Coordinates of C-alpha atoms (C1' of nucleotides) in Angstrom, one line a residue:
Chain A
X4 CA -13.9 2.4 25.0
X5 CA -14.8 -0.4 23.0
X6 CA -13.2 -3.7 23.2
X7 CA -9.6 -3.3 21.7
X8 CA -10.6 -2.4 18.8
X9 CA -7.9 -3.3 16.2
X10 CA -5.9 -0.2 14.3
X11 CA -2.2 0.6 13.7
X12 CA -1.0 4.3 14.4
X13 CA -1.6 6.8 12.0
X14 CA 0.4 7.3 8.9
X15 CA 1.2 3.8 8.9
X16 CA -0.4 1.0 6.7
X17 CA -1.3 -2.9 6.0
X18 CA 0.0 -4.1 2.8
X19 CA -2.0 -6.7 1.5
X20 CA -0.4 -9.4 -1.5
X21 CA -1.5 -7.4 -4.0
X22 CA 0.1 -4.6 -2.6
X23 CA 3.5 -6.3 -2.3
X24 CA 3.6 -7.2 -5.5
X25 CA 3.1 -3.5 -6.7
X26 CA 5.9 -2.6 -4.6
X27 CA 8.1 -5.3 -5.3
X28 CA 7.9 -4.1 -8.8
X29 CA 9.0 -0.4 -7.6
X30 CA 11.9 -1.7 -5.4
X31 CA 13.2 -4.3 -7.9
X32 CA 13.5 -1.6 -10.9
X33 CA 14.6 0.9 -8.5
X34 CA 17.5 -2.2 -7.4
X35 CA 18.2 -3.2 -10.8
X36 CA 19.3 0.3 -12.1
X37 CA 21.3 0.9 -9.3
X38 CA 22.8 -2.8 -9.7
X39 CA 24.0 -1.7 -13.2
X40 CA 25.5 1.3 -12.1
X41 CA 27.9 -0.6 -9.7
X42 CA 25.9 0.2 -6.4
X43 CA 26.0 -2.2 -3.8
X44 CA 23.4 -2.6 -0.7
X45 CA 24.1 -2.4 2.8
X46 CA 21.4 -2.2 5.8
X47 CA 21.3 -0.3 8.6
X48 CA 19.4 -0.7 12.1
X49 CA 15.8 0.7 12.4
X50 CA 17.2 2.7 15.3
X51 CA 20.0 4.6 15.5
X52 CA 21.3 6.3 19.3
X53 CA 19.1 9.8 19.3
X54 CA 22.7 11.5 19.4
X55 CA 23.9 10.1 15.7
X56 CA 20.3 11.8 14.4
X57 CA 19.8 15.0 16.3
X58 CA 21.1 18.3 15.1
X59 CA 21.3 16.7 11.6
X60 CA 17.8 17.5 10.2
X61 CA 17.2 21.0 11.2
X62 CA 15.2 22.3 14.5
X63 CA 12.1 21.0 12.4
X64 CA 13.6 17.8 11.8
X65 CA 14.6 16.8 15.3
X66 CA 10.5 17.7 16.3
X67 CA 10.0 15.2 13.8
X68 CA 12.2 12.2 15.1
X69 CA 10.1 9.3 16.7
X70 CA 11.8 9.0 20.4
X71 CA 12.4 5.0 21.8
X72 CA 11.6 5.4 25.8
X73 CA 14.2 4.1 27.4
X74 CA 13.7 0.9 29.0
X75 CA 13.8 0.3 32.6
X76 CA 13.0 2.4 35.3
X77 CA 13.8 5.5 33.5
X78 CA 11.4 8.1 35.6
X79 CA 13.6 7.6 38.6
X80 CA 17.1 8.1 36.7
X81 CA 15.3 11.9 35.8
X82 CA 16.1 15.5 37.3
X83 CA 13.2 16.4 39.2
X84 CA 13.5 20.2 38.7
X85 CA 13.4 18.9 34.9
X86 CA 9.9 17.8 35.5
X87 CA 9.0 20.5 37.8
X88 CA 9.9 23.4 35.5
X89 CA 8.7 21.2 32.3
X90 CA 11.8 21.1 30.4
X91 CA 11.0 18.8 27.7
X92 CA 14.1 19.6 25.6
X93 CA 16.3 18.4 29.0
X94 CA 14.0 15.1 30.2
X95 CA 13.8 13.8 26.7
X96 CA 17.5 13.6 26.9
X97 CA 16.9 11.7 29.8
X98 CA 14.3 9.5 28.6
X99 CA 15.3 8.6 25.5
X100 CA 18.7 7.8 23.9
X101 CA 17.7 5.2 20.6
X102 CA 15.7 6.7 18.1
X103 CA 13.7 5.5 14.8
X104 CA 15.8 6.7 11.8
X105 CA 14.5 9.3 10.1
X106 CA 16.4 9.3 6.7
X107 CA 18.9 7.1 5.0
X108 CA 21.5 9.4 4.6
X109 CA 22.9 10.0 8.2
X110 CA 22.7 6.8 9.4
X111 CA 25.5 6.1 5.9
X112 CA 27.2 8.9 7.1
X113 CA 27.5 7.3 10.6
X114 CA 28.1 3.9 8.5
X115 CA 30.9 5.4 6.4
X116 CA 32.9 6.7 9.7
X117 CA 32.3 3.4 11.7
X118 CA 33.6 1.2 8.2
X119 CA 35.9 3.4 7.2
X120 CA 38.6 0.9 7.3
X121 CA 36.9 -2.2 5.1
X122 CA 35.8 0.6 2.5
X123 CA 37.0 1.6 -0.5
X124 CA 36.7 4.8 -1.8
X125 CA 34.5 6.2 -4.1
X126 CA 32.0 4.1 -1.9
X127 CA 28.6 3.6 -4.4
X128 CA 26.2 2.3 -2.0
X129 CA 22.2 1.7 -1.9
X130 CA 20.1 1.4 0.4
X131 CA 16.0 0.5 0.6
X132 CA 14.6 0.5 4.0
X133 CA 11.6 2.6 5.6
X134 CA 12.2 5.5 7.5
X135 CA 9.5 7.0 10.4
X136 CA 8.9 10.8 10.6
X137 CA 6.7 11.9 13.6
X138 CA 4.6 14.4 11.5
X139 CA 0.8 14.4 11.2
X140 CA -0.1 12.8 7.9
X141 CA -1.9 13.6 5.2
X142 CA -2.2 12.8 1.5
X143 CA 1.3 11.0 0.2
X144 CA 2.3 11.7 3.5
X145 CA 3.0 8.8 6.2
X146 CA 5.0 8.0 9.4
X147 CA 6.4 5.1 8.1
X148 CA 7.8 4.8 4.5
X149 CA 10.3 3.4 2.4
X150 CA 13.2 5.1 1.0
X151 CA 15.7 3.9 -1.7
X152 CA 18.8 5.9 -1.6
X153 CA 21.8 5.7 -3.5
X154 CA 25.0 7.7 -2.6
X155 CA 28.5 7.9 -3.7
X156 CA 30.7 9.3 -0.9
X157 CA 34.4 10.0 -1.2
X158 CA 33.9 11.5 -4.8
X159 CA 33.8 15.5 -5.6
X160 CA 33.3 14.8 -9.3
X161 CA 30.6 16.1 -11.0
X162 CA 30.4 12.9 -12.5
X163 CA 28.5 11.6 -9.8
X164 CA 25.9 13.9 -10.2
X165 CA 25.1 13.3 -13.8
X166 CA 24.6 9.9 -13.0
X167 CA 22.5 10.2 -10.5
X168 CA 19.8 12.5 -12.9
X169 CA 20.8 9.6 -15.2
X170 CA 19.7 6.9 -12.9
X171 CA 16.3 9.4 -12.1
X172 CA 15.7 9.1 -15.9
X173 CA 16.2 5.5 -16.3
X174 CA 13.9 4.1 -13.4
X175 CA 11.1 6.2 -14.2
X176 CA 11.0 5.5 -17.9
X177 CA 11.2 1.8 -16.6
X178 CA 7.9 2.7 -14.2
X179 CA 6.5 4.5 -17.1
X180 CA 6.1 8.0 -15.1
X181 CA 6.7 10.9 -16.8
X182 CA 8.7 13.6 -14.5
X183 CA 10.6 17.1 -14.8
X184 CA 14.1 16.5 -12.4
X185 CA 14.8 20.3 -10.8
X186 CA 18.0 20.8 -10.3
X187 CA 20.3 23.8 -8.5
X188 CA 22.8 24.6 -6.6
X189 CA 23.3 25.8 -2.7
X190 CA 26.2 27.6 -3.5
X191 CA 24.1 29.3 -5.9
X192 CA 21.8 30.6 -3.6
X193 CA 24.6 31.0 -0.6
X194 CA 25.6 33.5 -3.5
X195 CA 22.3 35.0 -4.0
X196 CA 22.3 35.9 -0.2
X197 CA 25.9 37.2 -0.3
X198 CA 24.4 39.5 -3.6
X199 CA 21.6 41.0 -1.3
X200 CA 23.5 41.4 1.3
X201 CA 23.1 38.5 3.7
X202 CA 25.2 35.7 3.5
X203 CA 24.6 34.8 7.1
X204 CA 20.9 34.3 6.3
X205 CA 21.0 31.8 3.9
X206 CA 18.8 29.4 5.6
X207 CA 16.4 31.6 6.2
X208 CA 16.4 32.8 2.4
X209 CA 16.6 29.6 1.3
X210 CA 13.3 28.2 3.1
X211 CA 11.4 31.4 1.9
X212 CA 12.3 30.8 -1.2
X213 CA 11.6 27.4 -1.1
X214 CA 8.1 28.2 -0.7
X215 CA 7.6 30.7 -3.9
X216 CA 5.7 28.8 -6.1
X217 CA 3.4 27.9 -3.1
X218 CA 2.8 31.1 -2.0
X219 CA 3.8 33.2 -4.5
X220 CA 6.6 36.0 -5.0
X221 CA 4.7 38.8 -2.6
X222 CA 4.2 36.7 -0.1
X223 CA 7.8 34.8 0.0
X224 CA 9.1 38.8 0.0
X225 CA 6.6 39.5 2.8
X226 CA 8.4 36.4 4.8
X227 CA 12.1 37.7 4.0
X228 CA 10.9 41.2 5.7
X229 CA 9.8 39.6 8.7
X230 CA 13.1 37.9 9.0
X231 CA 15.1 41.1 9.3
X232 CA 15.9 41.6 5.5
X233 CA 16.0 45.1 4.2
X234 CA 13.4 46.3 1.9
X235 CA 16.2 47.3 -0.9
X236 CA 17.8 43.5 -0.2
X237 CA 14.6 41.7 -0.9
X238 CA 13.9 43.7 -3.5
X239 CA 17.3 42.9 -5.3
X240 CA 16.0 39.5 -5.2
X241 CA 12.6 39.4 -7.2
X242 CA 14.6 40.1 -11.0
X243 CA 16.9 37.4 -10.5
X244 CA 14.1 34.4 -9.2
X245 CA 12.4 35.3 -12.3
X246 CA 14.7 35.4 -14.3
X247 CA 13.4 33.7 -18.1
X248 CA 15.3 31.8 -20.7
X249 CA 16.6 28.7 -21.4
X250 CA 18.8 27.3 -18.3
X251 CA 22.0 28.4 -20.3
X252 CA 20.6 31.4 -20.5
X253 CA 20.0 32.1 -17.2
X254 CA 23.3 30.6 -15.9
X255 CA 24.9 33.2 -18.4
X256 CA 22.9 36.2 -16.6
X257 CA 23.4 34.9 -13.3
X258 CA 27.2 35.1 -13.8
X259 CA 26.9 38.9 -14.3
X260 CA 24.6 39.1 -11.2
X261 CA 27.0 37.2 -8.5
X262 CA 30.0 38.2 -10.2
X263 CA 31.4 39.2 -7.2
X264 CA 30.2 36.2 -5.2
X265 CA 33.3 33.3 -4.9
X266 CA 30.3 30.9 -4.3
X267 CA 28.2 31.5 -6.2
X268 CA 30.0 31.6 -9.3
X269 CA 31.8 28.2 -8.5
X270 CA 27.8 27.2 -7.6
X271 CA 27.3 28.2 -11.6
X272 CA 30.1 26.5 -12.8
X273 CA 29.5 23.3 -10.9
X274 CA 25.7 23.5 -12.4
X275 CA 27.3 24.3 -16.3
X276 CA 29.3 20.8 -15.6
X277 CA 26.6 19.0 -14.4
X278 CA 24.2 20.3 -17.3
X279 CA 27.3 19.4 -20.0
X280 CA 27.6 16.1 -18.5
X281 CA 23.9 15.0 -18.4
X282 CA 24.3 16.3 -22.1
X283 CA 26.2 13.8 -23.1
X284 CA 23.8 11.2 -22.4
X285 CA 20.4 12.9 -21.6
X286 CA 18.3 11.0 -19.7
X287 CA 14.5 10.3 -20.8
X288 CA 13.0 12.5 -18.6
X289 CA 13.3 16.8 -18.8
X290 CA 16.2 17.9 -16.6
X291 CA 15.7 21.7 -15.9
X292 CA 17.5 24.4 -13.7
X293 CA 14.8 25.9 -11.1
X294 CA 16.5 28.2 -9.3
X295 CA 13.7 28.5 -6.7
X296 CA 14.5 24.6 -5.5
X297 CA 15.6 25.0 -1.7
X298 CA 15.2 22.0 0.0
X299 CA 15.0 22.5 3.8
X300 CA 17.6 19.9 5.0
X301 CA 20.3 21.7 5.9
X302 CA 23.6 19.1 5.4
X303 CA 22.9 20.3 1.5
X304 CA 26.0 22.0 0.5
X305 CA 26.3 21.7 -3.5
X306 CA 23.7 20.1 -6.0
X307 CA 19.9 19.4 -5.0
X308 CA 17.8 17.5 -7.0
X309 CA 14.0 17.0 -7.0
X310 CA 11.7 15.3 -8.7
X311 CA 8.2 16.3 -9.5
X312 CA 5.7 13.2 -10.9
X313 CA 4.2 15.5 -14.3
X314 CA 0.7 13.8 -13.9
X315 CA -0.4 13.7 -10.3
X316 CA -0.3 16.4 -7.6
X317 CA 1.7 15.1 -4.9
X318 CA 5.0 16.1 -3.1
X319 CA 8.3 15.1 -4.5
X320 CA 8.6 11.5 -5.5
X321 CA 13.0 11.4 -5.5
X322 CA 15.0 14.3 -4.0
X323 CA 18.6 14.6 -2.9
X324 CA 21.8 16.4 -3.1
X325 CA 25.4 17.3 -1.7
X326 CA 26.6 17.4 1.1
X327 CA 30.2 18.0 1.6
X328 CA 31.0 17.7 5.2
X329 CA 28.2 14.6 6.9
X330 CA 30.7 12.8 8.2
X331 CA 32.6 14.9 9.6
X332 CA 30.0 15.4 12.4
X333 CA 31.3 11.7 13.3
X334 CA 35.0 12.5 13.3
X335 CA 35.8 11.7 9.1
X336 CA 36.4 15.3 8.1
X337 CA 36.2 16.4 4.0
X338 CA 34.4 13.6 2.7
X339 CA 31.9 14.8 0.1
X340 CA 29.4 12.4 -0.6
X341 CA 26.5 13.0 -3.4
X342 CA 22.8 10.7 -3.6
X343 CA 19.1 10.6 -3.8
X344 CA 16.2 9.1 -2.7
X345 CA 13.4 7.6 -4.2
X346 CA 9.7 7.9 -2.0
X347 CA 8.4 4.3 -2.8
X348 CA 5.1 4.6 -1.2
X349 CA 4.6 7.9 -3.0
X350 CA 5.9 6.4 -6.4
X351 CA 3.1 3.4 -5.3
X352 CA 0.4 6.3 -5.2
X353 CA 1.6 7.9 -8.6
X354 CA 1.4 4.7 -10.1
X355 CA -2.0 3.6 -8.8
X356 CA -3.4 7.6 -9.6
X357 CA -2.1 6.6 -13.0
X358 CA -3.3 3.0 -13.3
X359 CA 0.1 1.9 -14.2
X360 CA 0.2 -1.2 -12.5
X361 CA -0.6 -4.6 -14.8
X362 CA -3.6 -6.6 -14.3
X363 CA -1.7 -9.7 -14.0
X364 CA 0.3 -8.6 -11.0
X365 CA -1.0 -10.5 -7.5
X366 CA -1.1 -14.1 -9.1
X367 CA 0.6 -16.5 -7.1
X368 CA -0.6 -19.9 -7.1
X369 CA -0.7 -21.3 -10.7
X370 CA -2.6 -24.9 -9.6
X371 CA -4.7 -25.9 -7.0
X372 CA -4.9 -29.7 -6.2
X373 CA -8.5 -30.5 -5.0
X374 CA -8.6 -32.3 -1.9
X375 CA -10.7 -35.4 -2.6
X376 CA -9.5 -37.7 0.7
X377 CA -6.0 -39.2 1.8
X378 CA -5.9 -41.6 -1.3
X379 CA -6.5 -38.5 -3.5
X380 CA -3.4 -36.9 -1.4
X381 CA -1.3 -39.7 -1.9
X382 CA -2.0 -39.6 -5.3
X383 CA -1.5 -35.6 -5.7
X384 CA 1.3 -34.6 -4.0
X385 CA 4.0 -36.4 -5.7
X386 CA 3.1 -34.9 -8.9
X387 CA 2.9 -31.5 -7.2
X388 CA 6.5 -31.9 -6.2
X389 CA 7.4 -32.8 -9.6
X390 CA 5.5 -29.8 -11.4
X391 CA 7.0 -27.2 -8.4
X392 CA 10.6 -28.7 -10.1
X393 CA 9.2 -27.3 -13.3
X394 CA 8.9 -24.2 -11.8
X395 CA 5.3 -24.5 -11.2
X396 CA 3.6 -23.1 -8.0
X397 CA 1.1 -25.0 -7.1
X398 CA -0.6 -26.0 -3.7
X399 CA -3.1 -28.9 -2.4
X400 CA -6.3 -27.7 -0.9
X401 CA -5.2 -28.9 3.2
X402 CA -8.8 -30.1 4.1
X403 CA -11.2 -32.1 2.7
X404 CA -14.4 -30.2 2.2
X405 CA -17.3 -29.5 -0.2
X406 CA -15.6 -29.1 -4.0
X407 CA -18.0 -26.0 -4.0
X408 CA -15.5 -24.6 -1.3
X409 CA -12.7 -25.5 -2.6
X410 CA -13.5 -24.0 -6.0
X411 CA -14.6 -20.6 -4.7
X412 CA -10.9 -20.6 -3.2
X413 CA -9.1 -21.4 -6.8
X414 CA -11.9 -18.7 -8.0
X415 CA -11.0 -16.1 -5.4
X416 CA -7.3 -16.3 -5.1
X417 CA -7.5 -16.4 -9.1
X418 CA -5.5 -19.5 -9.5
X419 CA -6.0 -20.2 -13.2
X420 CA -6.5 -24.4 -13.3
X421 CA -7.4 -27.1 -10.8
X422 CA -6.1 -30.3 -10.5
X423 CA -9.1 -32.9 -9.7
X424 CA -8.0 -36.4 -8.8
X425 CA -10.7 -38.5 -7.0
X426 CA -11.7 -42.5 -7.3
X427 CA -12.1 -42.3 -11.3
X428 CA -8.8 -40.7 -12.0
X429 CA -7.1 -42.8 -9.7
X430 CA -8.6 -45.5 -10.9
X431 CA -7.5 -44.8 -14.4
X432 CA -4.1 -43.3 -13.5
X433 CA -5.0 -39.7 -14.9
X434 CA -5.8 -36.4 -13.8
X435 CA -8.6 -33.9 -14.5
X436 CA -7.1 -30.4 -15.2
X437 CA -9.6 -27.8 -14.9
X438 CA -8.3 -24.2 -17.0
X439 CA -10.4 -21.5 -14.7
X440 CA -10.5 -19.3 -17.1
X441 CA -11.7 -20.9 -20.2
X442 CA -13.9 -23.2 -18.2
X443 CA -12.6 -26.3 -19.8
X444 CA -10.8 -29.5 -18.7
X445 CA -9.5 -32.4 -20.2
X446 CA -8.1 -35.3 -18.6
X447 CA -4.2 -36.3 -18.2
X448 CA -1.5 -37.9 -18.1
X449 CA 0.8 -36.8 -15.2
X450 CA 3.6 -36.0 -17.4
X451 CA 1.2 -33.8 -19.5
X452 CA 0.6 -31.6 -16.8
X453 CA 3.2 -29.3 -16.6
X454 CA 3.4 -28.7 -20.7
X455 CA -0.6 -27.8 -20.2
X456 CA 0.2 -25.5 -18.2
X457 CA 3.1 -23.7 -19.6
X458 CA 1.7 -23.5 -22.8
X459 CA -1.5 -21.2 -21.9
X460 CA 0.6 -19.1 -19.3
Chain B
rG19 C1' 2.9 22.6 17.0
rU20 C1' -1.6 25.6 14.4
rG21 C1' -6.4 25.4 11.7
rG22 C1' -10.8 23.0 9.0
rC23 C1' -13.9 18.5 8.2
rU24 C1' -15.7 13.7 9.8
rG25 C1' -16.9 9.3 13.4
rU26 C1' -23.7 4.6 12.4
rA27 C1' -22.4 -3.6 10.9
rG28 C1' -15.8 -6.3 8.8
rC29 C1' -16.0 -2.3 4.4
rU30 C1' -18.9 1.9 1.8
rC31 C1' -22.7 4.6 3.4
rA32 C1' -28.5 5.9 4.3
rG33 C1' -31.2 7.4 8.6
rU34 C1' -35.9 12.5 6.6
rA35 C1' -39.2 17.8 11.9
rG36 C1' -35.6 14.8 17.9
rG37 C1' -40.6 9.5 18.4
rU38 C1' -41.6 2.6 19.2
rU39 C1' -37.9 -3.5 17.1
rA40 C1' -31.5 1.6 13.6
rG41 C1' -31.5 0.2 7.4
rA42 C1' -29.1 -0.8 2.4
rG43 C1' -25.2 -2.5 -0.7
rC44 C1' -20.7 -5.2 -0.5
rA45 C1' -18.3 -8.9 2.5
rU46 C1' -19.1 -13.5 5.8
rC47 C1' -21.8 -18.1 6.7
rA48 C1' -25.6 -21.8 5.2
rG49 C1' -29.0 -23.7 1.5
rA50 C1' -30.9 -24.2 -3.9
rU51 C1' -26.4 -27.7 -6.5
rU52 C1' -23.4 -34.3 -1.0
rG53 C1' -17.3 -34.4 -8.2
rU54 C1' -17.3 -28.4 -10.3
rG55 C1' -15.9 -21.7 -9.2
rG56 C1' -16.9 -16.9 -11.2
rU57 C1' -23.6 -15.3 -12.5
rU58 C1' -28.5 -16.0 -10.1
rC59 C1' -32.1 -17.0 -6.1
rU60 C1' -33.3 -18.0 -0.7
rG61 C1' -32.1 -17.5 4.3
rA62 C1' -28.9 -16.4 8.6
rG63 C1' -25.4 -14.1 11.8
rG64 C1' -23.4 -9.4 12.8
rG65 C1' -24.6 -2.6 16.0
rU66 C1' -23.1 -0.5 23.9
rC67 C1' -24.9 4.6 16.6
rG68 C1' -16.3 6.7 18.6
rU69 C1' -16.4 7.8 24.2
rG70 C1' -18.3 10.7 28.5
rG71 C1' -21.7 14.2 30.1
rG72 C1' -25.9 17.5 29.2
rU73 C1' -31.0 19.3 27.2
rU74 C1' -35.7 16.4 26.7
rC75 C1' -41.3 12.5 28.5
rG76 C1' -38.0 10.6 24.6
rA77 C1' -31.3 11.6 21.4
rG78 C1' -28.1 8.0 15.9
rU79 C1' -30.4 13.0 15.3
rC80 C1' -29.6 19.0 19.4
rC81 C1' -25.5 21.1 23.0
rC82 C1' -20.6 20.6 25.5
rA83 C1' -16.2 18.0 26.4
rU84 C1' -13.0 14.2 24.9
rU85 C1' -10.8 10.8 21.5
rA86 C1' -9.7 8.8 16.7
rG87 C1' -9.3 9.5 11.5
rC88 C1' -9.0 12.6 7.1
rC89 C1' -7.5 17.4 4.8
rA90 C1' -4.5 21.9 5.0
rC91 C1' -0.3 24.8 7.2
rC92 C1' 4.8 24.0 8.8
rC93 C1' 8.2 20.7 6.8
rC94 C1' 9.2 16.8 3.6
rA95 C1' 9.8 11.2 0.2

RNA sequence: GUGGCUGUAGCUCAGUAGGUUAGAGCAUCAGAUUGUGGUUCUGAGGGUCGUGGGUUCGAGUCCCAUUAGCCACCCCA
């Protein structure tokens, strides 16, 4: 091997300025909506103890939690027969007991319990903060990535949901990315697998499912048979995830189908409320009902909700959901909590696919102050401070070198004027203010400066 | 965890049938121009060809292994 080669693991990226002020633009829109629909931040820890994530995400999702090695002399405080009979499963118990957090939503869930007493519910909180997932990436897929959830817990209204789809509508009409928000129900499907026959199976119906317009009807059938369903049971499931029509239309012919299904009907009824609701206001964006949408996490008890970008191929940009019973995992029973989450870093790759960011975005610097000597510094830096109370951001050029140099820096860090103040200007009490774009400059007073300025930007 | 593709300068890549000192563009630095950038011109620095082994008189080129990255599956934002 070469000399250390510099690198950061896979599926995780440098962001340069530029890049921060693209996402600054995603995470302050996505802050400001939620702002004005009374949502308030907390933070939680990177890492959470591996006992508050595990069991939460599904068998896939605990493969996909990164692991934090205990510290110490943890190979000593290990079973040996562990490591003789390779139980991974056991010695990772052993070895590990913090983990990176994989979502947002748990560690809330685990917030909510452990706050219970200072909050006040319906608790309307947001939260933006990356998450890590140990799976290999690939395109719009990473290790490390932000999330920006907003949940309301303590809340069964329906309300809540609408919102939410409301929310989904305004930030990406602020971004300027047209999407189609999918919308079901889990008790809807729970209902589906009660009609067929197999209520117990519902996760394994629902992931199949989940995968139909991937792989295509035949196929998800093909998958269902596999699992132990009955030719006749499948079967009874083909007419209804096709079913065509508007979505009232195909809520009305559902309710004949899982007439005799508890669940599923209250699953229709909850999605006729939502759908009235969202009515009311409708959102910019197209809200449809896609009965095929799944979703693999399994806390998911009533609404889901994804969102598809309508102009670049890539995975769901939002998603989110239901989940009636999170917390009760950490000893706060029958708190139903509703939220979403909006992928950043793949709202960041929509955007750039789309060439949706401005030009103008990565300016920081508005005035460079040429460095002509310590009397040229004396005579600089006052008036710096006094155009930075202007709101001005400007900077002096730290050493004194070739005005070439200097130059090439205003040039290359686009900073659109320079401030030129050697013997001559000094001499005369004035300033020469160079306009980098136009080329120009004129000489000034110091109390001229700032207007200059102000009036081109 | 499973499969496919790729690895040559800081970056993007070329490198022909294995053949002498491995090239280009961009970037960097210097000069043309010691108070004027972005354009142009000139020059310079920078490579154990991912790593290890093999075939061969000779390997960036062929073979094997390994490692890293990308893409796809699974799953997901």
């Amino acid at each position: 091997m070469a000399k250390d080669k510099p690198g950061i693991p896979k599926g995780t990226r440098d962001f340069d300025p530029t890049e921060i002020a693209r996402r600054e633009l995603i995470f302050s829109t996505i802050r400001k909506v939620y702002n004005a629909h009374g949502y308030m931040p907390i933070e939680t820890p990177a890492m959470e103890n591996l006992s508050t994530l595990l069991g939460k995400y599904g068998e896939e999702g605990d493969r996909l939690i990164f692991r934090i090695l205990n510290s110490g002399d943890f190979a000593s405080k290990t079973n040996s027969d562990d490591w003789k009979n390779k139980n991974s499963a056991s010695l990772s118990a052993q070895l590990s007991e913090k983990a990176l957090r994989y979502d947002l939503t748990v560690p809330f869930a685990r917030y909510v319990v452990q706050h219970q007493h200072k909050i006040t519910f319906p608790f309307k909180r947001y939260q933006i903060q990356p998450v890590w997932r140990a799976d290999r990436p690939q395109k719009g897929r990473y290790r490390e990535f932000f999330q920006c959830d907003a949940d309301v817990i303590g809340s069964h209204s329906l309300v809540n949901e609408a919102e939410l789809i409301n929310i989904i509508g305004e930030v990406f009409s602020a971004l300027n990315i047209r999407v189609v928000v999918k919308v079901n129900n889990r008790k809807i499907l729970a209902g589906l697998a009660e009609h067929i026959g197999y209520g117990d199976q519902l996760t394994a119906i629902t992931t199949a499912i989940d995968k139909l317009d991937k792989i295509g009807m035949d196929n998800v059938e093909k998958e269902l048979i596999e699992k132990g369903l009955s030719n006749e049971a499948v079967a009874l499931l083909r007419p209804v995830l096709s079913l065509e029509g508007s979505d009232g239309e195909k809520l009305d012919k559902l309710s004949h189908i899982l007439s005799d299904s508890r669940t599923g009907m209250k699953g229709l009824e909850e999605m006729r409320e939502v759908f009235d609701i969202v009515s009311v206001s409708p959102p910019a964006c197209k809200v449809e009902l896609d009965l095929t949408l799944a979703r693999g996490l399994n806390y998911y008890t009533g609404a889901i909700i994804e969102v598809k970008a309508m102009d670049v191929a890539i995975g769901s940009i939002c998603g989110g959901g239901r989940y009636d019973d999170l917390t009760g995992i950490f000893g706060l029973p029958d708190v139903s909590g509703v939220g979403i989450s909006f992928g950043a870093d793949r709202i960041y790759d929509v955007m750039y696919a789309l060439d949706l960011f401005g030009p103008k975005i990565g300016t920081f610097t508005q005035l460079l102050a040429i460095n002509f000597g310590p009397k040229g510094r004396d005579y600089c830096l006052p008036l710096l401070n006094r155009l930075r109370e202007r709101g001005i951001s400007c900077e002096f050029y730290p050493d004194q070198v070739k005005l070439k140099k200097q130059m090439q820096y205003a040039d290359r860090n686009q900073i659109p004027f320079v401030l030129m103040a050697g013997e001559e200007e000094i001499l005369q009490g004035v300033y020469t203010l160079k306009n980098m774009i136009t080329g120009t400059q004129s000489i000034l007073e110091a109390d001229q400066i700032a207007d200059a300025i102000t009036k081109v930007e």
